[in-house]
């Protein structure tokens, strides 16, 4: 099946009370681990590529890896640009075969965010590509830009209707307390999401797909493995999975996961290299990383997103 947009996926997810996982891809093993899990569980899937991933792996390599995956797996897959910072990167991805782009104007003023998002929407829609916008600012690290917890801003529900109607976006990423990276809360701090803001936004935008970024749960199993094998990731804390499940049952149709994949891959690679310092065949350790990615994605699909058997 060719790459699809997220339109149909989100409609079904909204109505069915589940969410579609948007997983970041950077190399072949990550693409394979994610798509094999989704294929076996008959789950719709969003593969997303950041500016950093395009810089690391090159647009054409990533495109061809995803094209290979759609030959192997007969499930709906959308290819999405994660955190497009300007019109140019969105245009490059639209022209280069992506079916969905995010224009992240959340660091701009409300009016500038609207103007930039609208410009991307007009270009994308003319080419049959869908667009995700963002209102509110998450804490954490994206593309080497660090937003401190003090500078993070929850989405203001009173702005969402105007933003959606004036821009024409197809989905909206909001800030309700999730954040990017593996250190989302301080040790001892109780993880908390502003479900009241999510509910108010859903009330104002009935039927409209909402996106949660920064939604990794930071599995302690992988953190422990990394720690036991010479790593240093103590104090990594994520979003409790039951909170994501609750969000997925409501208006949240897309849940972004990257850090969890990184932890799964790193735990596997560390395990092999730490236990066998003589190993030097990349296949030996990448294979274990890939298996961890696959197991993680299968777990998310079945226990967090609820998207299994919805393809
Ligand atoms: O939101 C950030 C994603 O985890 C992508 O991270 O920019 O390091 O590829 P990256
Ligand atoms: P995590 O860092 O929580 O995995 O978030 C990823 C993300 O939001 C990508 O856009
Ligand atoms: Zn993000």
Tab-separated table of C-alpha atoms and ligand atoms in Angstrom:
chain	number	residue	atom	x	y	z
A	1	UNK	CA	0.000	0.000	0.000
A	2	UNK	CA	1.412	3.493	-0.817
A	3	UNK	CA	2.090	6.022	1.946
A	4	UNK	CA	-1.135	7.586	3.246
A	5	UNK	CA	-2.007	10.871	4.957
A	6	UNK	CA	-3.258	10.895	8.536
A	7	UNK	CA	-6.798	12.077	7.651
A	8	UNK	CA	-8.491	8.680	7.664
A	9	UNK	CA	-6.295	7.376	10.510
A	10	UNK	CA	-7.246	10.266	12.791
A	11	UNK	CA	-10.953	10.065	11.967
A	12	UNK	CA	-11.016	6.382	12.923
A	13	UNK	CA	-8.814	6.942	15.987
A	14	UNK	CA	-11.023	9.759	17.256
A	15	UNK	CA	-14.174	7.711	16.816
A	16	UNK	CA	-12.580	4.519	18.130
A	17	UNK	CA	-11.042	6.033	21.292
A	18	UNK	CA	-7.439	5.168	20.496
A	19	UNK	CA	-4.344	7.001	19.209
A	20	UNK	CA	-1.813	6.357	16.450
A	21	UNK	CA	1.839	6.218	17.490
A	22	UNK	CA	4.221	8.618	15.759
A	23	UNK	CA	7.683	7.152	16.100
A	24	UNK	CA	10.895	8.966	15.116
A	25	UNK	CA	13.161	7.207	12.635
A	26	UNK	CA	16.876	7.767	12.120
A	27	UNK	CA	18.273	4.546	10.663
A	28	UNK	CA	17.365	1.193	9.136
A	29	UNK	CA	17.151	-0.802	12.363
A	30	UNK	CA	14.740	1.694	13.913
A	31	UNK	CA	12.527	1.680	10.784
A	32	UNK	CA	12.537	-2.131	10.770
A	33	UNK	CA	11.832	-2.537	14.502
A	34	UNK	CA	8.881	-0.116	14.412
A	35	UNK	CA	7.295	-1.312	11.178
A	36	UNK	CA	7.642	-5.023	11.990
A	37	UNK	CA	5.828	-4.508	15.295
A	38	UNK	CA	3.046	-2.448	13.668
A	39	UNK	CA	2.753	-4.912	10.770
A	40	UNK	CA	2.386	-7.939	13.054
A	41	UNK	CA	-0.203	-6.147	15.189
A	42	UNK	CA	-2.076	-4.707	12.163
A	43	UNK	CA	-1.744	-1.173	13.519
A	44	UNK	CA	-1.809	2.098	11.552
A	45	UNK	CA	1.484	3.937	11.948
A	46	UNK	CA	3.149	7.325	11.598
A	47	UNK	CA	6.880	7.382	10.935
A	48	UNK	CA	8.331	10.782	11.656
A	49	UNK	CA	11.562	12.440	10.648
A	50	UNK	CA	13.091	15.453	12.404
A	51	UNK	CA	15.441	18.030	10.867
A	52	UNK	CA	18.176	16.284	12.870
A	53	UNK	CA	17.288	12.926	11.317
A	54	UNK	CA	17.437	14.426	7.803
A	55	UNK	CA	20.829	15.899	8.652
A	56	UNK	CA	22.094	12.592	10.077
A	57	UNK	CA	20.745	10.092	7.566
A	58	UNK	CA	19.897	12.249	4.505
A	59	UNK	CA	16.370	12.756	3.128
A	60	UNK	CA	16.784	10.243	0.281
A	61	UNK	CA	18.090	7.446	2.506
A	62	UNK	CA	15.200	7.877	4.944
A	63	UNK	CA	12.700	8.057	2.090
A	64	UNK	CA	14.020	4.818	0.590
A	65	UNK	CA	14.024	3.039	3.972
A	66	UNK	CA	10.380	3.971	4.425
A	67	UNK	CA	9.589	2.904	0.858
A	68	UNK	CA	11.201	-0.455	1.652
A	69	UNK	CA	9.069	-0.760	4.782
A	70	UNK	CA	5.814	-0.220	2.871
A	71	UNK	CA	6.792	-3.039	0.531
A	72	UNK	CA	7.232	-5.329	3.540
A	73	UNK	CA	4.228	-4.319	5.673
A	74	UNK	CA	0.669	-4.071	4.426
A	75	UNK	CA	-0.607	-1.455	6.896
A	76	UNK	CA	-1.413	2.275	6.512
A	77	UNK	CA	1.800	4.254	7.099
A	78	UNK	CA	2.117	8.059	7.003
A	79	UNK	CA	5.490	9.779	6.657
A	80	UNK	CA	5.616	12.965	8.699
A	81	UNK	CA	8.066	15.830	9.209
A	82	UNK	CA	8.532	16.351	12.950
A	83	UNK	CA	8.988	19.966	14.181
A	84	UNK	CA	9.412	21.730	10.839
A	85	UNK	CA	10.916	25.067	11.853
A	86	UNK	CA	10.224	27.068	8.699
A	87	UNK	CA	8.407	27.030	5.361
A	88	UNK	CA	11.499	25.819	3.469
A	89	UNK	CA	11.931	22.507	5.330
A	90	UNK	CA	8.182	21.830	5.073
A	91	UNK	CA	8.290	22.519	1.321
A	92	UNK	CA	11.315	20.232	0.883
A	93	UNK	CA	9.500	17.376	2.641
A	94	UNK	CA	6.211	17.972	0.804
A	95	UNK	CA	8.031	18.028	-2.539
A	96	UNK	CA	10.157	15.080	-1.418
A	97	UNK	CA	7.335	12.588	-0.834
A	98	UNK	CA	6.181	13.097	2.782
A	99	UNK	CA	2.417	12.821	3.330
A	100	UNK	CA	2.294	14.996	6.443
A	101	UNK	CA	4.336	17.863	7.887
A	102	UNK	CA	4.444	19.704	11.169
A	103	UNK	CA	5.085	23.422	11.086
A	104	UNK	CA	6.183	24.304	14.589
A	105	UNK	CA	5.506	28.000	14.990
A	106	UNK	CA	5.021	27.635	18.739
A	107	UNK	CA	8.061	29.810	19.528
A	108	UNK	CA	6.586	32.729	17.538
A	109	UNK	CA	3.890	35.207	18.535
A	110	UNK	CA	0.279	34.070	18.000
A	111	UNK	CA	-0.079	36.187	14.830
A	112	UNK	CA	3.287	35.097	13.374
A	113	UNK	CA	2.497	31.447	14.175
A	114	UNK	CA	-0.824	31.822	12.310
A	115	UNK	CA	0.803	33.482	9.280
A	116	UNK	CA	3.563	30.853	9.005
A	117	UNK	CA	1.231	27.895	9.591
A	118	UNK	CA	-1.303	29.217	7.038
A	119	UNK	CA	1.431	29.565	4.413
A	120	UNK	CA	2.505	25.933	4.929
A	121	UNK	CA	-1.107	24.714	4.926
A	122	UNK	CA	-1.828	26.418	1.590
A	123	UNK	CA	1.240	24.860	-0.036
A	124	UNK	CA	0.686	21.419	1.534
A	125	UNK	CA	-3.031	21.130	0.835
A	126	UNK	CA	-2.494	22.022	-2.834
A	127	UNK	CA	-0.280	18.907	-2.982
A	128	UNK	CA	-2.545	16.607	-0.938
A	129	UNK	CA	-0.336	16.755	2.184
A	130	UNK	CA	-1.719	17.337	5.687
A	131	UNK	CA	-0.345	19.729	8.301
A	132	UNK	CA	0.078	19.657	12.089
A	133	UNK	CA	0.423	23.000	13.896
A	134	UNK	CA	1.398	23.733	17.495
A	135	UNK	CA	0.138	26.116	20.144
A	136	UNK	CA	1.868	26.312	23.533
A	137	UNK	CA	5.466	25.419	24.295
A	138	UNK	CA	6.875	22.169	25.682
A	139	UNK	CA	9.907	22.024	27.954
A	140	UNK	CA	12.893	19.867	26.984
A	141	UNK	CA	15.256	19.543	24.046
A	142	UNK	CA	14.360	19.600	20.328
A	143	UNK	CA	17.016	19.926	17.689
A	144	UNK	CA	19.541	21.216	20.219
A	145	UNK	CA	17.167	23.980	21.387
A	146	UNK	CA	16.554	23.633	25.107
A	147	UNK	CA	13.367	25.078	26.589
A	148	UNK	CA	13.523	25.203	30.395
A	149	UNK	CA	10.580	24.093	32.525
A	150	UNK	CA	10.137	27.754	33.581
A	151	UNK	CA	9.814	28.864	29.938
A	152	UNK	CA	7.362	26.110	28.952
A	153	UNK	CA	3.851	27.416	28.344
A	154	UNK	CA	0.617	25.464	28.495
A	155	UNK	CA	-1.670	25.872	25.481
A	156	UNK	CA	-4.329	28.537	26.051
A	157	UNK	CA	-7.696	26.908	25.214
A	158	UNK	CA	-9.210	30.282	24.318
A	159	UNK	CA	-6.805	30.523	21.341
A	160	UNK	CA	-7.395	27.157	19.682
A	161	UNK	CA	-10.565	27.809	17.659
A	162	UNK	CA	-9.142	30.965	16.075
A	163	UNK	CA	-5.824	29.234	15.349
A	164	UNK	CA	-7.459	26.247	13.675
A	165	UNK	CA	-9.975	28.238	11.656
A	166	UNK	CA	-7.513	30.889	10.459
A	167	UNK	CA	-4.734	28.433	9.536
A	168	UNK	CA	-6.735	25.469	8.219
A	169	UNK	CA	-4.439	22.962	10.014
A	170	UNK	CA	-5.462	19.299	10.079
A	171	UNK	CA	-4.284	18.546	13.632
A	172	UNK	CA	-3.000	20.517	16.610
A	173	UNK	CA	-0.153	19.763	19.013
A	174	UNK	CA	-0.773	21.131	22.492
A	175	UNK	CA	1.254	21.595	25.671
A	176	UNK	CA	-0.344	20.101	28.804
A	177	UNK	CA	2.779	19.157	30.768
A	178	UNK	CA	4.581	16.621	28.593
A	179	UNK	CA	8.147	17.494	27.558
A	180	UNK	CA	10.837	16.279	25.208
A	181	UNK	CA	13.701	14.025	26.288
A	182	UNK	CA	14.261	11.470	29.040
A	183	UNK	CA	14.214	13.830	32.048
A	184	UNK	CA	10.638	15.055	32.152
A	185	UNK	CA	10.208	15.444	35.897
A	186	UNK	CA	12.625	16.039	38.744
A	187	UNK	CA	13.305	13.126	41.136
A	188	UNK	CA	10.557	13.146	43.763
A	189	UNK	CA	8.265	15.290	41.608
A	190	UNK	CA	4.855	13.753	40.922
A	191	UNK	CA	4.218	13.471	37.149
A	192	UNK	CA	1.207	15.610	36.292
A	193	UNK	CA	-0.628	16.433	33.050
A	194	UNK	CA	-3.249	19.187	32.682
A	195	UNK	CA	-6.192	17.057	31.592
A	196	UNK	CA	-8.456	20.032	32.349
A	197	UNK	CA	-6.765	21.946	29.497
A	198	UNK	CA	-7.078	18.955	27.165
A	199	UNK	CA	-10.777	18.629	27.990
A	200	UNK	CA	-11.445	22.319	27.408
A	201	UNK	CA	-9.619	22.173	24.054
A	202	UNK	CA	-11.584	19.076	22.979
A	203	UNK	CA	-14.818	20.816	23.964
A	204	UNK	CA	-13.922	23.821	21.825
A	205	UNK	CA	-12.790	21.667	18.865
A	206	UNK	CA	-15.221	18.749	18.691
A	207	UNK	CA	-13.959	15.896	16.507
A	208	UNK	CA	-10.626	17.625	15.865
A	209	UNK	CA	-7.437	15.523	16.258
A	210	UNK	CA	-5.092	16.607	19.038
A	211	UNK	CA	-1.392	15.650	19.165
A	212	UNK	CA	0.783	14.993	22.213
A	213	UNK	CA	4.512	15.512	21.856
A	214	UNK	CA	7.050	14.546	24.491
A	215	UNK	CA	5.101	11.404	25.352
A	216	UNK	CA	7.842	8.896	26.127
A	217	UNK	CA	7.335	6.980	29.353
A	218	UNK	CA	11.024	6.236	29.951
A	219	UNK	CA	10.782	2.533	30.728
A	220	UNK	CA	12.678	1.829	33.942
A	221	UNK	CA	13.517	-1.601	32.556
A	222	UNK	CA	15.698	-0.008	29.856
A	223	UNK	CA	17.079	2.621	32.235
A	224	UNK	CA	18.175	-0.170	34.605
A	225	UNK	CA	19.774	-2.134	31.757
A	226	UNK	CA	21.663	0.963	30.624
A	227	UNK	CA	22.792	1.657	34.199
A	228	UNK	CA	23.872	-1.959	34.699
A	229	UNK	CA	25.935	-1.871	31.533
A	230	UNK	CA	28.083	1.154	32.177
A	231	UNK	CA	25.607	3.885	31.216
A	232	UNK	CA	24.559	6.900	33.202
A	233	UNK	CA	20.887	7.709	33.003
A	234	UNK	CA	19.801	7.645	36.623
A	235	UNK	CA	16.955	10.070	37.334
A	236	UNK	CA	15.404	9.649	33.856
A	237	UNK	CA	11.611	9.964	34.356
A	238	UNK	CA	8.802	9.870	31.771
A	239	UNK	CA	5.040	10.222	31.425
A	240	UNK	CA	3.112	7.431	33.192
A	241	UNK	CA	1.558	5.146	30.606
A	242	UNK	CA	-1.893	5.227	32.207
A	243	UNK	CA	-2.010	8.998	31.579
A	244	UNK	CA	-1.234	8.454	27.889
A	245	UNK	CA	-3.899	5.754	27.708
A	246	UNK	CA	-6.402	8.199	29.141
A	247	UNK	CA	-5.403	10.841	26.578
A	248	UNK	CA	-5.628	8.297	23.734
A	249	UNK	CA	-9.192	7.425	24.713
A	250	UNK	CA	-10.182	11.086	24.246
A	251	UNK	CA	-9.315	13.642	21.570
A	252	UNK	CA	-5.608	12.764	21.352
A	253	UNK	CA	-5.149	10.918	18.050
A	254	UNK	CA	-1.336	11.107	17.673
A	255	UNK	CA	1.214	10.357	20.385
A	256	UNK	CA	4.879	11.168	19.668
A	257	UNK	CA	7.529	8.779	20.919
A	258	UNK	CA	11.253	9.142	20.338
A	259	UNK	CA	13.177	8.991	23.627
A	260	UNK	CA	11.697	5.572	24.450
A	261	UNK	CA	13.060	4.235	21.145
A	262	UNK	CA	16.486	5.685	21.904
A	263	UNK	CA	16.494	4.061	25.335
A	264	UNK	CA	15.398	0.696	23.925
A	265	UNK	CA	18.047	0.759	21.186
A	266	UNK	CA	20.798	1.940	23.564
A	267	UNK	CA	19.909	-0.644	26.221
A	268	UNK	CA	20.311	-3.412	23.630
A	269	UNK	CA	23.571	-2.145	22.202
A	270	UNK	CA	25.067	-1.536	25.657
A	271	UNK	CA	24.054	-4.976	26.854
A	272	UNK	CA	25.965	-6.672	24.026
A	273	UNK	CA	29.059	-4.473	24.113
A	274	UNK	CA	29.379	-4.376	27.890
A	275	UNK	CA	28.994	-8.150	28.256
A	276	UNK	CA	31.159	-8.948	25.272
A	277	UNK	CA	33.919	-6.343	24.894
A	278	UNK	CA	35.348	-8.378	22.006
A	279	UNK	CA	32.217	-7.925	19.871
A	280	UNK	CA	32.882	-5.859	16.775
A	281	UNK	CA	30.281	-6.927	14.239
A	282	UNK	CA	27.695	-4.092	14.134
A	283	UNK	CA	25.013	-6.625	13.229
A	284	UNK	CA	25.565	-8.380	16.543
A	285	UNK	CA	24.663	-5.360	18.682
A	286	UNK	CA	22.281	-3.530	16.305
A	287	UNK	CA	20.210	-6.714	16.060
A	288	UNK	CA	19.587	-6.609	19.809
A	289	UNK	CA	18.803	-2.881	19.679
A	290	UNK	CA	16.340	-3.505	16.838
A	291	UNK	CA	14.626	-6.322	18.764
A	292	UNK	CA	14.216	-3.982	21.743
A	293	UNK	CA	12.692	-1.300	19.473
A	294	UNK	CA	10.241	-3.849	18.093
A	295	UNK	CA	9.246	-5.064	21.579
A	296	UNK	CA	8.813	-1.491	22.800
A	297	UNK	CA	6.587	-0.497	19.868
A	298	UNK	CA	4.483	-3.659	20.237
A	299	UNK	CA	3.999	-2.811	23.917
A	300	UNK	CA	2.977	0.792	23.122
A	301	UNK	CA	0.521	-0.278	20.413
A	302	UNK	CA	-1.188	-2.852	22.618
A	303	UNK	CA	-1.034	-1.283	26.060
A	304	UNK	CA	-0.859	2.474	25.551
A	305	UNK	CA	-2.188	3.511	22.114
A	306	UNK	CA	-4.824	0.797	21.657
A	307	UNK	CA	-4.235	0.855	17.867
A	308	UNK	CA	-3.712	-2.901	17.347
A	309	UNK	CA	-5.980	-4.503	14.742
A	310	UNK	CA	-7.157	-1.068	13.532
A	311	UNK	CA	-5.231	-1.092	10.229
B	1	LIG	O1	11.099	16.394	19.388
B	1	LIG	C1	12.232	15.970	19.247
B	1	LIG	C2	12.436	14.605	18.680
B	1	LIG	O2	12.735	13.717	19.722
B	1	LIG	C3	13.486	14.637	17.616
B	1	LIG	O3	14.746	14.765	18.177
B	1	LIG	O4	15.699	16.614	16.826
B	1	LIG	O5	17.187	15.064	18.147
B	1	LIG	O6	16.005	14.240	16.083
B	1	LIG	P1	15.991	15.195	17.252
B	2	LIG	P1	9.895	12.186	23.568
B	2	LIG	O1	11.224	12.867	23.773
B	2	LIG	O2	9.105	12.199	24.842
B	2	LIG	O3	10.032	10.831	22.993
B	2	LIG	O4	9.059	13.071	22.525
B	2	LIG	C1	9.246	12.909	21.135
B	2	LIG	C2	8.564	13.955	20.352
B	2	LIG	O5	7.714	14.687	20.799
B	2	LIG	C3	8.939	14.070	18.939
B	2	LIG	O6	8.324	15.150	18.328
B	3	LIG	ZN1	8.008	16.822	19.590
